[in-house]
PDB file of C-alpha atoms in Angstrom:
ATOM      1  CA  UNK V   1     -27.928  38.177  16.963  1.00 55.00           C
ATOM      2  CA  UNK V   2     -28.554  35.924  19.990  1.00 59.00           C
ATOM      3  CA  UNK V   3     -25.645  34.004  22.016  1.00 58.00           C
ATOM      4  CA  UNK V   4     -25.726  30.061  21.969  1.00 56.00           C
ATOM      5  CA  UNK V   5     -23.606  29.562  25.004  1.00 61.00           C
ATOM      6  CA  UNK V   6     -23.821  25.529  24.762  1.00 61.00           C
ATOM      7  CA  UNK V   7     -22.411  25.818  20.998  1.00 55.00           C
ATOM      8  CA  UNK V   8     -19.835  28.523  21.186  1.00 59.00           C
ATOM      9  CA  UNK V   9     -17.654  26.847  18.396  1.00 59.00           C
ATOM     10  CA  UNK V  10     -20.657  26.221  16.321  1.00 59.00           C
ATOM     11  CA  UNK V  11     -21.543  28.002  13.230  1.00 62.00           C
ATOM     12  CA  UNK V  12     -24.968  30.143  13.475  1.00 60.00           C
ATOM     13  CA  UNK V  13     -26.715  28.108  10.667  1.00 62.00           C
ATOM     14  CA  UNK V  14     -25.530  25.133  12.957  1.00 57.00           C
ATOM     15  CA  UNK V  15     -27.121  26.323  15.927  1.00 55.00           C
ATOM     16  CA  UNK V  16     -30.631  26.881  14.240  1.00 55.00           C
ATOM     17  CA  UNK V  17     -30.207  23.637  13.030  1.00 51.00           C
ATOM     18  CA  UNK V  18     -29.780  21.662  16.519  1.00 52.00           C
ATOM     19  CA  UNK V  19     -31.831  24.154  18.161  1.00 53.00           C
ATOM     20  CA  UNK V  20     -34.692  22.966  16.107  1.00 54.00           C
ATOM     21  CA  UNK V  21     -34.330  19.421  15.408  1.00 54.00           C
ATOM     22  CA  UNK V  22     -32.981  18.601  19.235  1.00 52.00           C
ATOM     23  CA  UNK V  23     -30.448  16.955  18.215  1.00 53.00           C
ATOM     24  CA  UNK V  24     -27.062  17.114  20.535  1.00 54.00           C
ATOM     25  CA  UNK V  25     -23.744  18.508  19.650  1.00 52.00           C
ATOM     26  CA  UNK V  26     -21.212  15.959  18.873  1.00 54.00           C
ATOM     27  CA  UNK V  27     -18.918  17.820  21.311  1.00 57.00           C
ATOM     28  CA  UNK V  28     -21.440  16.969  23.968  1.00 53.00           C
ATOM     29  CA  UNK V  29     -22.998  13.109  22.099  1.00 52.00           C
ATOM     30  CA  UNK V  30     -21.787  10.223  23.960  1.00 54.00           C
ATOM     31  CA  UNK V  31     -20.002   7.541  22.021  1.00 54.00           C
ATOM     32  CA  UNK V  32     -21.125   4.411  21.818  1.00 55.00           C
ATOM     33  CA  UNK V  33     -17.871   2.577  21.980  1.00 53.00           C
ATOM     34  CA  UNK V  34     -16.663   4.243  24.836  1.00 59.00           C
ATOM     35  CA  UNK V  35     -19.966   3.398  26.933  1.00 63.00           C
ATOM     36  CA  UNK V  36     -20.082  -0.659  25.607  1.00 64.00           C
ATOM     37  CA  UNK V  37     -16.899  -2.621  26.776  1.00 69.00           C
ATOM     38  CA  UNK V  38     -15.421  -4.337  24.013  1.00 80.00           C
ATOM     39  CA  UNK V  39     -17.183  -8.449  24.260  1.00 87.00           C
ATOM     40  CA  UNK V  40     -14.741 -11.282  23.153  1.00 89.00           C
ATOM     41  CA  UNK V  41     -15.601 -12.960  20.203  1.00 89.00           C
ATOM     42  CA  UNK V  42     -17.420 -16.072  20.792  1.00 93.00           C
ATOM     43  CA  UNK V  43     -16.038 -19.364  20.216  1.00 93.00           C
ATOM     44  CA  UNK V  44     -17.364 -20.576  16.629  1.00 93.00           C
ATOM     45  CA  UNK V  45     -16.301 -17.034  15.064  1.00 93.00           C
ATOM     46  CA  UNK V  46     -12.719 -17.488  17.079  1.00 94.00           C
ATOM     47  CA  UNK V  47     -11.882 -21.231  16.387  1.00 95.00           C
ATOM     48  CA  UNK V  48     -14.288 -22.023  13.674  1.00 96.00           C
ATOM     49  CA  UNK V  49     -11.902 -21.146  10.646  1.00 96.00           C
ATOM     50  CA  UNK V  50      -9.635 -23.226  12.055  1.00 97.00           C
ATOM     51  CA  UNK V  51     -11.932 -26.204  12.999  1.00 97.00           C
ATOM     52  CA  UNK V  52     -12.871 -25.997   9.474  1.00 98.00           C
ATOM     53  CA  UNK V  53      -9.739 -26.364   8.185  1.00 98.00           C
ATOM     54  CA  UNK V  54      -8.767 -29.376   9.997  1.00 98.00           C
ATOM     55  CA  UNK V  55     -12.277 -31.142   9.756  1.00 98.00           C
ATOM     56  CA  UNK V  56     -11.197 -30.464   5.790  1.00 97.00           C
ATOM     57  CA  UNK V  57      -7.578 -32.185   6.107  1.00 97.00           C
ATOM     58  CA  UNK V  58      -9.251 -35.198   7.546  1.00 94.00           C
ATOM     59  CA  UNK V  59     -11.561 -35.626   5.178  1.00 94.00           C
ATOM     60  CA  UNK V  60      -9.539 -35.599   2.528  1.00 94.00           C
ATOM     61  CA  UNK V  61      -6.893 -38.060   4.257  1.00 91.00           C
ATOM     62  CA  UNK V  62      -9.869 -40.165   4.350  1.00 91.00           C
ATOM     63  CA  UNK V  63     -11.121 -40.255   0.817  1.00 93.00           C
ATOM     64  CA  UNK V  64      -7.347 -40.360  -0.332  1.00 92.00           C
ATOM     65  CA  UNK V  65      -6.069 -43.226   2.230  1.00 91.00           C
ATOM     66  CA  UNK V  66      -9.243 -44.689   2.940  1.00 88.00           C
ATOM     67  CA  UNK V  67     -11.225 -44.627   6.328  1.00 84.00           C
ATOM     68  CA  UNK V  68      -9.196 -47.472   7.896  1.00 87.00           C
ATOM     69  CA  UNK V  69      -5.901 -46.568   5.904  1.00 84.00           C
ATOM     70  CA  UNK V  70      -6.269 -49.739   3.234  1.00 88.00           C
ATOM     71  CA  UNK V  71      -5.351 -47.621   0.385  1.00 89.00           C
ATOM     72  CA  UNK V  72      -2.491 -46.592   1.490  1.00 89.00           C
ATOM     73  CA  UNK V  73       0.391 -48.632  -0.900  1.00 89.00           C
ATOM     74  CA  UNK V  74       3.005 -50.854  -0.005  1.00 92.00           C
ATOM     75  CA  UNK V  75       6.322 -50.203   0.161  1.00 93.00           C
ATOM     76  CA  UNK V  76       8.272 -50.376  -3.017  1.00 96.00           C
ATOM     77  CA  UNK V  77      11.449 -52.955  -3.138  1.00 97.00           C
ATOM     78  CA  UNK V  78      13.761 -49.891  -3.284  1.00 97.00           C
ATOM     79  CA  UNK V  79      12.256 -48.238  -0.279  1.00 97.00           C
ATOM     80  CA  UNK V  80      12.593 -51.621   1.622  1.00 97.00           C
ATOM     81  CA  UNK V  81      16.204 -52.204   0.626  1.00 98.00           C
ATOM     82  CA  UNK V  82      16.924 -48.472   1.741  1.00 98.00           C
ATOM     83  CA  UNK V  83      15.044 -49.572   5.270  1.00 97.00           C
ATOM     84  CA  UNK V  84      16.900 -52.457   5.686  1.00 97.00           C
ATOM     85  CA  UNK V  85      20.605 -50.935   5.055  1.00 98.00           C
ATOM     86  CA  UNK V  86      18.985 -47.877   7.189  1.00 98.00           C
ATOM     87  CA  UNK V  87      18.549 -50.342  10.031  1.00 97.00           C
ATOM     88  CA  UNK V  88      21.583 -52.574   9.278  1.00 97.00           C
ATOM     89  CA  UNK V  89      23.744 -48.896   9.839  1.00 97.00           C
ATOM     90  CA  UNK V  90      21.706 -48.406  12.733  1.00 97.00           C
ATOM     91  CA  UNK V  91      22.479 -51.649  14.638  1.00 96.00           C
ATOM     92  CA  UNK V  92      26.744 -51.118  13.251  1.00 95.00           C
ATOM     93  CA  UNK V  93      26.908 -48.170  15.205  1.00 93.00           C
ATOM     94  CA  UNK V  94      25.114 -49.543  18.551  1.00 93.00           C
ATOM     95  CA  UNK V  95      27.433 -52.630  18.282  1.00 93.00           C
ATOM     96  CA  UNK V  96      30.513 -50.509  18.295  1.00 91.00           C
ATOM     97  CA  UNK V  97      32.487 -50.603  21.090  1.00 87.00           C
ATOM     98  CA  UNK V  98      32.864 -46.975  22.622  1.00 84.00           C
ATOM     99  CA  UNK V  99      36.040 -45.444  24.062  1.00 82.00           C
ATOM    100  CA  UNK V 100      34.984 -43.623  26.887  1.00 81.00           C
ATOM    101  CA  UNK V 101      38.168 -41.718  28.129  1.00 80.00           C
ATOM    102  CA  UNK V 102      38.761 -40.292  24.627  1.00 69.00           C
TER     103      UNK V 102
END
């Protein structure tokens, strides 16, 4: 039997095989990946998801509120009494006089 001194690990069916069709070893095959350096995604298939998404949140503020915001509802009188004590709170505690030393 002959000596395939490029294949030594290989198989003698193997050897036939390559021998024949020309192909390369995969021991010996460059790779692909390792020639190509690795290209950064480009900006639609980084940011697009996202520019989706928001393009979706605004459009459905905009059918829910309105374009200009004229569907949006007034306030209620509970949710104005509840601002006004809110503020009325608010300006008690600014008029307070303030102990500085303690």
């Amino acid at each position: 039997p002959r000596q395939n001194t490029r294949f030594p690990m290989s198989s003698p069916l193997y050897e036939d095989d390559v021998e024949c069709s020309g192909a390369a070893s995969p021991e010996v095959a460059p790779t692909n990946a390792s020639k190509t350096p690795a290209s950064k995604p480009s900006f639609l298939r980084k940011w697009g998801p996202a520019l989706v998404a928001v393009a979706g949140v605004i459009v459905v503020n905009a059918i829910l509120l309105g374009p200009t915001g004229s569907k949006v509802p007034p306030l209620s009188h509970r949710q104005l009494t509840v601002k006004s004590m809110r503020e009325e709170r608010t300006q008690a505690v600014l008029d307070m006089d303030w102990d500085h030393e303690a």
